[in-house]
CSV table of C-alpha atoms in Angstrom, one decimal:
chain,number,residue,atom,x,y,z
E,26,UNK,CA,0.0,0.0,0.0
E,27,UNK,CA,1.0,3.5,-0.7
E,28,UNK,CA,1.2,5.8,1.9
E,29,UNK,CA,3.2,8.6,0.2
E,30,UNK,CA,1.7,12.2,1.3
E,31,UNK,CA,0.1,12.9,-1.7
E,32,UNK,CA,-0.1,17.1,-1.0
E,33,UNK,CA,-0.5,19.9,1.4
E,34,UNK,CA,-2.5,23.1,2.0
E,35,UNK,CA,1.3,24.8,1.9
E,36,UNK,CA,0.2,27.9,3.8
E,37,UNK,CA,-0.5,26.4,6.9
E,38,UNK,CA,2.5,24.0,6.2
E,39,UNK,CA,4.6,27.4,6.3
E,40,UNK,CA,2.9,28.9,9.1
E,41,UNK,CA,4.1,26.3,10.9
E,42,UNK,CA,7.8,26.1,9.6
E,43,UNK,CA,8.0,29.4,10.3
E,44,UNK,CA,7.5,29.8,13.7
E,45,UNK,CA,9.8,26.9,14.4
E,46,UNK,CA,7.6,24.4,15.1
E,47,UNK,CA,9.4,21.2,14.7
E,48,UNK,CA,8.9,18.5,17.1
E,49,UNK,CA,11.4,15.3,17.1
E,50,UNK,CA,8.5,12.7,16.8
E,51,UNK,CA,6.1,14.8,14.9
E,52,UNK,CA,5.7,16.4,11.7
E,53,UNK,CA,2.8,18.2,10.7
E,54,UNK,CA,0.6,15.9,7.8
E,55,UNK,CA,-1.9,18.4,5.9
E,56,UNK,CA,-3.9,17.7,3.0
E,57,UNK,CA,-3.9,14.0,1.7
E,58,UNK,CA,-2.6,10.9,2.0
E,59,UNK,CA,-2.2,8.5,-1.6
E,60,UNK,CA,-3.4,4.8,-1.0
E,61,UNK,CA,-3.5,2.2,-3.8
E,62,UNK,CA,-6.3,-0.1,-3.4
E,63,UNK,CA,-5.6,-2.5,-6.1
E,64,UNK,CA,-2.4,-2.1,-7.9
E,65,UNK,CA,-3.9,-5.0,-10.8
E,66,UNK,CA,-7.5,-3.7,-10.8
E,67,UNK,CA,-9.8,-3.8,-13.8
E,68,UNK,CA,-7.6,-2.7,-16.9
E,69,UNK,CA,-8.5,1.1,-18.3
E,70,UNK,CA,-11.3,1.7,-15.1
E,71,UNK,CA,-13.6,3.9,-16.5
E,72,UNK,CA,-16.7,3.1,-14.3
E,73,UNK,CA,-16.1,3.9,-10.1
E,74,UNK,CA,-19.4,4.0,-8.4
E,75,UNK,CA,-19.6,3.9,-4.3
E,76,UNK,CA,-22.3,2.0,-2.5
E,77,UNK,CA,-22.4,0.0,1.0
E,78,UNK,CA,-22.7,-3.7,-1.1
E,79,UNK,CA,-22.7,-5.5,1.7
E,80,UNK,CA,-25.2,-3.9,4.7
E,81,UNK,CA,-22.3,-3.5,7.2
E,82,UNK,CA,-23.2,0.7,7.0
E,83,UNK,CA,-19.6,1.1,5.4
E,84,UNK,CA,-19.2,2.8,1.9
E,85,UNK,CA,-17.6,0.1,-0.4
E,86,UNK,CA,-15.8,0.4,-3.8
E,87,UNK,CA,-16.8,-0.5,-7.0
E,88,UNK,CA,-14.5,-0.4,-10.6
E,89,UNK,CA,-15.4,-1.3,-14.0
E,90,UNK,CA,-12.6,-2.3,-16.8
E,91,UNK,CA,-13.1,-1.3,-20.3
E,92,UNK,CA,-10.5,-2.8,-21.3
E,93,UNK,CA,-10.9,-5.9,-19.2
E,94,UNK,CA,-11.0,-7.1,-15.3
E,95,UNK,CA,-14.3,-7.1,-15.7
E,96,UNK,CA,-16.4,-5.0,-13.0
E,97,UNK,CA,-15.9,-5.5,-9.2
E,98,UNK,CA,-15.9,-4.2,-5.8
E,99,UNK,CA,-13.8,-3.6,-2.9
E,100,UNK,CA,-15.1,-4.3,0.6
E,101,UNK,CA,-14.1,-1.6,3.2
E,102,UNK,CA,-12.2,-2.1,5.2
E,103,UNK,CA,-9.3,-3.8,4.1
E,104,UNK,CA,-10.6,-3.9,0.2
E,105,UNK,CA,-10.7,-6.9,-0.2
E,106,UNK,CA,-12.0,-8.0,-4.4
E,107,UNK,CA,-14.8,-9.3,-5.1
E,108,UNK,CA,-15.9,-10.3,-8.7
E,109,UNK,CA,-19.5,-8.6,-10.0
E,110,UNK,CA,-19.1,-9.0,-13.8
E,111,UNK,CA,-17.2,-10.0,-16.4
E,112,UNK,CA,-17.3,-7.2,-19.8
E,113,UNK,CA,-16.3,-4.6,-20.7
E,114,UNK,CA,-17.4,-1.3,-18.9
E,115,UNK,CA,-18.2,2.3,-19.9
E,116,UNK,CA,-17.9,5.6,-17.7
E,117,UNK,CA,-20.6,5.5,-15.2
E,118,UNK,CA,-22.4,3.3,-12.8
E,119,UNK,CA,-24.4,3.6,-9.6
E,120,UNK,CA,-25.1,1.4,-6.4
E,121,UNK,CA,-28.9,1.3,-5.6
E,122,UNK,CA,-31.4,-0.8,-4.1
E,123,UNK,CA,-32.7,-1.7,-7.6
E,124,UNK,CA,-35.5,-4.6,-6.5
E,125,UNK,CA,-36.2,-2.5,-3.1
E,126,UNK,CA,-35.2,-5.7,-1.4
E,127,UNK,CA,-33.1,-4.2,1.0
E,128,UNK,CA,-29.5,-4.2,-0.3
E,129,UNK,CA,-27.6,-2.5,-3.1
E,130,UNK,CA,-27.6,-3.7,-6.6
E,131,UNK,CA,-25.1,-2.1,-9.1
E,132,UNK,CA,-26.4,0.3,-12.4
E,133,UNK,CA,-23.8,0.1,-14.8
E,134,UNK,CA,-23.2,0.8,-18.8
E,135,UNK,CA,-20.9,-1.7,-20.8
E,136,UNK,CA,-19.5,-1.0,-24.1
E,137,UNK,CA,-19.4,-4.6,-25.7
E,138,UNK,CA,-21.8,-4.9,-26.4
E,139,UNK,CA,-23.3,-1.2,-25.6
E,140,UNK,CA,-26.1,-1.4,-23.1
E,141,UNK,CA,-27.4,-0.7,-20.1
E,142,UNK,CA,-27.9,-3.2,-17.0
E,143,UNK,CA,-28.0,-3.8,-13.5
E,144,UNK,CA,-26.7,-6.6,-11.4
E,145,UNK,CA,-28.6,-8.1,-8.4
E,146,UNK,CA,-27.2,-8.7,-5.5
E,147,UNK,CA,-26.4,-11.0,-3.8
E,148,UNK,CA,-25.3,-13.3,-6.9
E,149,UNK,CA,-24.9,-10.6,-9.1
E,150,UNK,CA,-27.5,-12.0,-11.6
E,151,UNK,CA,-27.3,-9.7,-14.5
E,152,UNK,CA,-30.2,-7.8,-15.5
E,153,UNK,CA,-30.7,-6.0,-18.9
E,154,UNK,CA,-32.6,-2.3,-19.2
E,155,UNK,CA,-31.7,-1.3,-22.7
E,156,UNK,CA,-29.3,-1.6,-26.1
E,157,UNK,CA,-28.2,1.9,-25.9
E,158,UNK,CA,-24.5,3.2,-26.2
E,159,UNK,CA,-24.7,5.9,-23.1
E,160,UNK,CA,-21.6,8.1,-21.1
E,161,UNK,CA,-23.4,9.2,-18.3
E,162,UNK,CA,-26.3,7.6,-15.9
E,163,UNK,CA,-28.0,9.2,-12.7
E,164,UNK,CA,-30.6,7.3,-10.6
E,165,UNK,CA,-33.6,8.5,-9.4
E,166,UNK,CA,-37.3,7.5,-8.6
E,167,UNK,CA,-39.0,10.2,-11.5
E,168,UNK,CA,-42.5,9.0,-11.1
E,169,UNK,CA,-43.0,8.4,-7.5
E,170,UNK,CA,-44.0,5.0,-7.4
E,171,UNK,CA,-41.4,3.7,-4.8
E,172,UNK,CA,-38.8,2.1,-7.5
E,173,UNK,CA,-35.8,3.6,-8.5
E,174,UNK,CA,-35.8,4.7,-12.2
E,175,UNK,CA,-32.9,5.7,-14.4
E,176,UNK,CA,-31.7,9.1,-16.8
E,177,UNK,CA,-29.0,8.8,-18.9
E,178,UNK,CA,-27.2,10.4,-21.7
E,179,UNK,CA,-24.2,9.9,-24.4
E,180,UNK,CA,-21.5,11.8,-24.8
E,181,UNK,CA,-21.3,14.2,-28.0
E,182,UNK,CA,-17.9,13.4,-29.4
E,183,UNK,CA,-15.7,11.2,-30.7
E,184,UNK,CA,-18.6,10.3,-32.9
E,185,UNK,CA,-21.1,9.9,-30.3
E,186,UNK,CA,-24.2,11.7,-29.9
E,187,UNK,CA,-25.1,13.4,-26.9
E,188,UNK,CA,-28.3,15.2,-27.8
E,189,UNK,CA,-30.8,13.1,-26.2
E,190,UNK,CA,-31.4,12.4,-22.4
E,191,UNK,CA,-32.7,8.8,-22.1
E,192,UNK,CA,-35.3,8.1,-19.3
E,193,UNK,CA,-36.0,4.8,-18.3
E,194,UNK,CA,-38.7,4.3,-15.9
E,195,UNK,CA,-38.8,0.7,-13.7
E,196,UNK,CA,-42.3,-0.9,-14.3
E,197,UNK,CA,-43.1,-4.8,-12.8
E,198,UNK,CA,-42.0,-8.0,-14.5
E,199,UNK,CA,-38.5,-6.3,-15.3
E,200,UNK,CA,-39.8,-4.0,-18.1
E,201,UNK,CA,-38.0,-0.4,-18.2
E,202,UNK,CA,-40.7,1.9,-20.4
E,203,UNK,CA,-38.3,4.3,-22.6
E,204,UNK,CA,-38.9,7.8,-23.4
E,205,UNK,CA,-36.1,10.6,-24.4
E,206,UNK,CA,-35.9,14.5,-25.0
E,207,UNK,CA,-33.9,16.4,-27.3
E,208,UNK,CA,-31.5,19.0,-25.9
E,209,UNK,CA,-28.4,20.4,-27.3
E,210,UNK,CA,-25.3,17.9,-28.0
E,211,UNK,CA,-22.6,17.7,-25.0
E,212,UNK,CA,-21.9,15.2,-22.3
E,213,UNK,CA,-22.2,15.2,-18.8
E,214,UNK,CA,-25.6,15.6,-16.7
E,215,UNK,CA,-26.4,15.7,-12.9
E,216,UNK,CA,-29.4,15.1,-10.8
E,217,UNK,CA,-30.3,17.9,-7.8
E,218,UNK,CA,-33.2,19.7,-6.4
E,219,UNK,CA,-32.4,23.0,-7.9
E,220,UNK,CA,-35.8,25.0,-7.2
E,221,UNK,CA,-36.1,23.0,-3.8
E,222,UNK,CA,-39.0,21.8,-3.8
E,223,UNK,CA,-38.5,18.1,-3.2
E,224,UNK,CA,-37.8,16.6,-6.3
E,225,UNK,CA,-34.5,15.9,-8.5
E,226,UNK,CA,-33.9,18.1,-11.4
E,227,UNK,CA,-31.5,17.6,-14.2
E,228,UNK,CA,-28.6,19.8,-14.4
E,229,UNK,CA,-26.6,19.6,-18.1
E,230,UNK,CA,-23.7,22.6,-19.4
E,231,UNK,CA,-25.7,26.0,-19.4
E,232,UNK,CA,-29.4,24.6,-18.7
E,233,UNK,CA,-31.0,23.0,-16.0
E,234,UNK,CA,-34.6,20.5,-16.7
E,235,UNK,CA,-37.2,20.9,-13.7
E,236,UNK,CA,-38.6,18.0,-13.1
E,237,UNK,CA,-42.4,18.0,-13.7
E,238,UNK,CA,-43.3,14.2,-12.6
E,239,UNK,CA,-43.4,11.6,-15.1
E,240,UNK,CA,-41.8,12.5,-18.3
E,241,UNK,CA,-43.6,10.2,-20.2
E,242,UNK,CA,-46.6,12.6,-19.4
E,243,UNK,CA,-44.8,16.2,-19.3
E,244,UNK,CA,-41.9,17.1,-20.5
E,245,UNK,CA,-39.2,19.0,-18.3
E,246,UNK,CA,-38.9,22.4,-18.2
E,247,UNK,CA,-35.9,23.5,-19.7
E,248,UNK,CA,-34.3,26.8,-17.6
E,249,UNK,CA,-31.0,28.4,-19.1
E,250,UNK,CA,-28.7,29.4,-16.2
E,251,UNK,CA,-24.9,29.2,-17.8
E,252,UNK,CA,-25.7,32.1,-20.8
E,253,UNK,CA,-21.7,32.6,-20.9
E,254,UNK,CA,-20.4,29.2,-20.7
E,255,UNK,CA,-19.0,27.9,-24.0
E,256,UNK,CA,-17.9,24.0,-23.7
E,257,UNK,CA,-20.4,21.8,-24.8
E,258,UNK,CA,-18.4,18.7,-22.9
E,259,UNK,CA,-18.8,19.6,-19.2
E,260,UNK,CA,-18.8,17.7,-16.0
E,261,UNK,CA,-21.2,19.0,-13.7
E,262,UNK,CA,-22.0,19.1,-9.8
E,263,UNK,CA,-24.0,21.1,-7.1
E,264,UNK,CA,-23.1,22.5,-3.8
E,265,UNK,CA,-24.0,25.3,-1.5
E,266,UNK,CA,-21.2,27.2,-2.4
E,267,UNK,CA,-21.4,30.6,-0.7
E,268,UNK,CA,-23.4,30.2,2.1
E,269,UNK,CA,-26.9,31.6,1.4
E,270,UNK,CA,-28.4,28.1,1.5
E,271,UNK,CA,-29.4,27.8,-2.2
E,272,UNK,CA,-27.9,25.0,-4.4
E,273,UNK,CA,-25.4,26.6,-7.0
E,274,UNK,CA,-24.0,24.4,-10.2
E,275,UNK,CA,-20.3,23.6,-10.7
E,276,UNK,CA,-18.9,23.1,-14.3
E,277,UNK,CA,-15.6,21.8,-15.5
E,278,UNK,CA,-14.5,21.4,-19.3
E,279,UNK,CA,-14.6,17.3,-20.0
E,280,UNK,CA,-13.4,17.2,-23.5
E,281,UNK,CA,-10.8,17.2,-25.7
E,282,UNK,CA,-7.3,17.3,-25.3
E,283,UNK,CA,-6.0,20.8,-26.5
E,284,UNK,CA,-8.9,22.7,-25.7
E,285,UNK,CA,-9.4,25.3,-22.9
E,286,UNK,CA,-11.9,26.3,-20.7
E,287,UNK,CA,-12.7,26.7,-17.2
E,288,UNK,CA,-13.8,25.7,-13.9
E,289,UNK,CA,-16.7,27.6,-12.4
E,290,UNK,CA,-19.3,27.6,-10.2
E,291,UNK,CA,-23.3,29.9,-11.4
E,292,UNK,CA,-24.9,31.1,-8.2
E,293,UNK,CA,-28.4,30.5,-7.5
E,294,UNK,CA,-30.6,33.4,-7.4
E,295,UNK,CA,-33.6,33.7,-5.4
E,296,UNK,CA,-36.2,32.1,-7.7
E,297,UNK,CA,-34.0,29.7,-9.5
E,298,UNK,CA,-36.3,29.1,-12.5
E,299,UNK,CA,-36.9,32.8,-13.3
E,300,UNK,CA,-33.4,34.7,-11.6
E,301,UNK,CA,-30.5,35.6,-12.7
E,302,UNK,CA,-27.9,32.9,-12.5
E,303,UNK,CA,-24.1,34.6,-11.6
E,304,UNK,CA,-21.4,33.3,-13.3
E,305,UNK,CA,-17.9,33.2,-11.0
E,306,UNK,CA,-14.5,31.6,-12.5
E,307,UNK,CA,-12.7,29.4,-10.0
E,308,UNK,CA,-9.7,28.4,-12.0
E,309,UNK,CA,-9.4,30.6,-15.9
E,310,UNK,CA,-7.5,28.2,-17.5
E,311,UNK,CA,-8.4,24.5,-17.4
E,312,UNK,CA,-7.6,22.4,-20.1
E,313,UNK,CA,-10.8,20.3,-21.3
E,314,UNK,CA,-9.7,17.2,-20.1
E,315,UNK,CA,-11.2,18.4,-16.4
E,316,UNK,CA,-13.6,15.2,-16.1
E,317,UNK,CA,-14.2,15.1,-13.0
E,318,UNK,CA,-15.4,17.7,-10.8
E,319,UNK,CA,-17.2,17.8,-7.1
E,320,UNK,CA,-18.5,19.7,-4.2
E,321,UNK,CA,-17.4,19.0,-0.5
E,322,UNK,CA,-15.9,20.8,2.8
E,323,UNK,CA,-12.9,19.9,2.6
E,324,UNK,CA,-11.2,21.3,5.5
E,325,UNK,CA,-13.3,21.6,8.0
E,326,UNK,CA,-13.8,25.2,8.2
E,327,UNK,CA,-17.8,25.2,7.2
E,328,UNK,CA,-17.5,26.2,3.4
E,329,UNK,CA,-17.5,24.1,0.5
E,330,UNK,CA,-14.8,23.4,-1.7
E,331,UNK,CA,-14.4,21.9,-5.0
E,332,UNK,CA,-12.6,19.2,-6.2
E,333,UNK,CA,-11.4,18.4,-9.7
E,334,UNK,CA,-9.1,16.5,-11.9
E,335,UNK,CA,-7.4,15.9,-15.1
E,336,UNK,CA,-7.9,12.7,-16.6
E,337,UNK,CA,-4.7,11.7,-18.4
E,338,UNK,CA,-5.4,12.7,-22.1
E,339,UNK,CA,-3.6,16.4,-22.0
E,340,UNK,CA,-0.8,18.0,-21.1
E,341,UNK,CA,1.2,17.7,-18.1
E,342,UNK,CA,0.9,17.5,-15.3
E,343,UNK,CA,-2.6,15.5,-15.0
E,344,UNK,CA,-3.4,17.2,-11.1
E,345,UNK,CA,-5.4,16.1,-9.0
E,346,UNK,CA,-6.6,19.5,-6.2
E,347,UNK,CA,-8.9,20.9,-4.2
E,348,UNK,CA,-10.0,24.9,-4.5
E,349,UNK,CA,-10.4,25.8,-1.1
E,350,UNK,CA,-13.2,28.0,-0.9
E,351,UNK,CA,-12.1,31.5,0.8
E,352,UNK,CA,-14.8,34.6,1.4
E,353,UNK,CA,-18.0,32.9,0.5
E,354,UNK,CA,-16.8,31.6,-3.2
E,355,UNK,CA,-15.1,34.6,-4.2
E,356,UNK,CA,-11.7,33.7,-3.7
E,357,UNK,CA,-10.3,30.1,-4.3
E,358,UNK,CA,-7.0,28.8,-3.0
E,359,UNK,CA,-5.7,25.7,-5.1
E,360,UNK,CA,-3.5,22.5,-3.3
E,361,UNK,CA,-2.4,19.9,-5.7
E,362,UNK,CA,-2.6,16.6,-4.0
E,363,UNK,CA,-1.5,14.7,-7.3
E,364,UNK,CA,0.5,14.8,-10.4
E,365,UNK,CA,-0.7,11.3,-11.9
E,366,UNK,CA,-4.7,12.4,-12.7
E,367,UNK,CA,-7.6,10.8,-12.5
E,368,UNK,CA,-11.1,10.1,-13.8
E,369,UNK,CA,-15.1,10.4,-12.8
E,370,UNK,CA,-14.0,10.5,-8.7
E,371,UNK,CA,-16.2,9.9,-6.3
E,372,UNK,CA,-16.1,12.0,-2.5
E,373,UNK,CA,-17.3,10.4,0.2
E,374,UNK,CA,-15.8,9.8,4.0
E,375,UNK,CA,-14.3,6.8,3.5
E,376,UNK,CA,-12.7,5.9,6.6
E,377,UNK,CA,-15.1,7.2,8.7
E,378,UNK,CA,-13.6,10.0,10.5
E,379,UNK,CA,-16.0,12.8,9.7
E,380,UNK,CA,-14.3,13.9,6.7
E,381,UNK,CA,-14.1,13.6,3.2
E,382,UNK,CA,-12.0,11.4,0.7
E,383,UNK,CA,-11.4,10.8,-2.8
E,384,UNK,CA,-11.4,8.0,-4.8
E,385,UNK,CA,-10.7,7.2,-8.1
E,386,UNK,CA,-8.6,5.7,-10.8
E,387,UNK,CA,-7.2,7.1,-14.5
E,388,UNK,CA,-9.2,6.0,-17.1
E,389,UNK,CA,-6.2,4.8,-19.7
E,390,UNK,CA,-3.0,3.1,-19.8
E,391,UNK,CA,-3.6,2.0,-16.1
E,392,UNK,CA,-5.0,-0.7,-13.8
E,393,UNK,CA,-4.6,1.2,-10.3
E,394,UNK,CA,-7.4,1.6,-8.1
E,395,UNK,CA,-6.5,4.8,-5.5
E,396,UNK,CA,-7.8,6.5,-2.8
E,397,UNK,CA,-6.5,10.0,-1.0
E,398,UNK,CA,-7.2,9.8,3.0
E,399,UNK,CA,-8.4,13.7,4.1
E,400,UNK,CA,-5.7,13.8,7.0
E,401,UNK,CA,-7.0,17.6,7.4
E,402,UNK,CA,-4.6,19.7,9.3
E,403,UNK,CA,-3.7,17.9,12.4
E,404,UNK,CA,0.4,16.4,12.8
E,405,UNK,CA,0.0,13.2,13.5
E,406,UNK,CA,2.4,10.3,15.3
E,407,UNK,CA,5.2,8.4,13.5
């Protein structure tokens, strides 16, 4: 296992330096800490999805090969392997309690053949939804009835198309009703309750859909809130960024290599379906390989920070960092934890110490399963 300190908030690192502090059997330990899970995990692991598989209220770890390895989880702690699926395995997957039996099942796309399925657990008895060549898939129970349904979308490049969002709503006897909606070609989509009022909306690059119920009997209500952003490609997440206890949206440019963008976050007005959205650039130059981004306090101080990475497909060096949030989202302080990149991370508090991790894995040339501990700001014992 890996236990190099993977990066620092160097302020407080120098704070500390500076006034002299420097115990014999202590040294300070803020930021990060790199752990490899699985050094021969699934081959190219596109798909990472997070989920308590086996009821003992800890989150476990789930990775998907495209190339092969099949898909499998990791049991925490310890992470020990466990086999789901053998296939090949797109970008995105989700643990949910599919047959509302009481334990998680696993969502997942595969990409030979392309389709979307779920595997029931325990066995992992493999389930089929739909022939459909997706990128991106969010769960979510749209018409009320009590079993989880599913949205999806492709991505719009590399000769994909990602114009449509795909709903697929659970009906009895394993039948999954299909109904889609046109909307502009991109990639990336999110589900959150952005006009807080109970239900999951659908957040894609520059608009957000309210969710009106069924879609099979209304159509979502398109609402434009990004007027000034540009990439079509975008990763997208939602967290209450400044304080004022309205959701704002996060963007970061997914694709391609050699083209720039940034990383912002669009504060929520008042009325999010008829205010005025505010734009406010975290980092102005982010190459379009940024595909991942997330919303989390980080350090402990009460605000929420955002996370992102580089997937390695651009330029050197691939980081992984957090920009800590300083003065209500108006100013942004960036630590690197990692030079090797990464790919679709999930947050969550891993170790269960009140704060939150990161895990994730590159999505080519790789088969290395990672985590970053949150060590926070405290020295700690050698």
């Amino acid at each position: 296992m890996d236990w190099r300190v993977a990066g620092v908030c160097g302020a407080i690192c120098a704070a500390w330096l500076a006034s002299g502090w420097a115990p014999a059997r202590e040294a300070p330990r803020a930021g990060f800490l790199h752990h490899v899970i699985d050094a021969d995990g699934p081959a190219d692991p596109w798909l990472k999805a997070i989920g308590d598989l086996n009821g003992d209220g800890k989150p476990d770890l789930i990775a998907g090969g495209a190339a092969n390895g099949g898909l499998v989880w990791y049991r925490n702690p310890g992470w020990g392997k466990q086999t789901i699926a053998e296939g090949s395995f797109s970008t995105d997957g989700e643990a949910v309690d599919m047959d509302g039996d009481g334990d998680m099942d696993v969502a997942a796309i595969t990409t030979r053949p392309a389709s979307l399925v779920w595997f029931e657990n325990p066995g992992w008895e493999r389930h089929a939804i739909a022939d459909s060549k997706l990128h991106d898939v969010e769960v979510c129970d749209l018409n009320q009835d009590g079993r989880p349904d599913l949205v999806a979308r492709d991505q719009g490049s590399f000769g994909a198309r990602g114009d449509e969002i795909h709903f697929f709503l659970q009906a009895p006897g394993g039948k999954w009703p299909h109904t889609s909606m046109r909307i502009s070609s991109g990639e990336g989509l999110h589900l959150a309750d952005i006009d807080n009022d109970g239900d999951r909306d659908l957040v894609i690059e520059k608009v957000w859909y309210e969710n009106t119920g069924d879609p099979f009997v209304r159509s979502w209500t398109p609402h434009s809130y990004g007027a000034g952003w540009e990439h079509p490609f975008a990763f997208v997440a939602t967290g209450r960024i400044n304080g004022d206890g309205r959701l704002d949206i996060v963007l970061s440019p997914a694709e391609k290599a050699g083209e720039w963008g940034r990383i912002s976050w669009f504060e929520a007005p008042a009325k999010p379906r008829s205010g005025a959205w505010r734009e406010h650039v975290v980092d102005a130059k982010a190459e379009a390989v940024h595909h991942f981004v997330g919303a989390a306090d980080f350090d402990g101080d009460g605000a929420t920070d955002i996370a992102a990475a580089q997937m390695r497909q651009g330029a050197d060096p691939d980081e992984v960092k957090i920009y800590l949030n300083r003065g209500g989202g108006k100013s942004w302080t960036k630590a690197v934890i990692a030079t090797g990149g990464s790919h679709s991370m999930k947050i969550a508090d891993l170790d269960g110490d009140g704060d939150m991790d990161l895990y994730g894995a590159n999505w080519r040339g790789t088969s290395v399963i990672e985590w970053w501990e949150n060590v926070g700001t405290q020295p700690s014992r050698r």
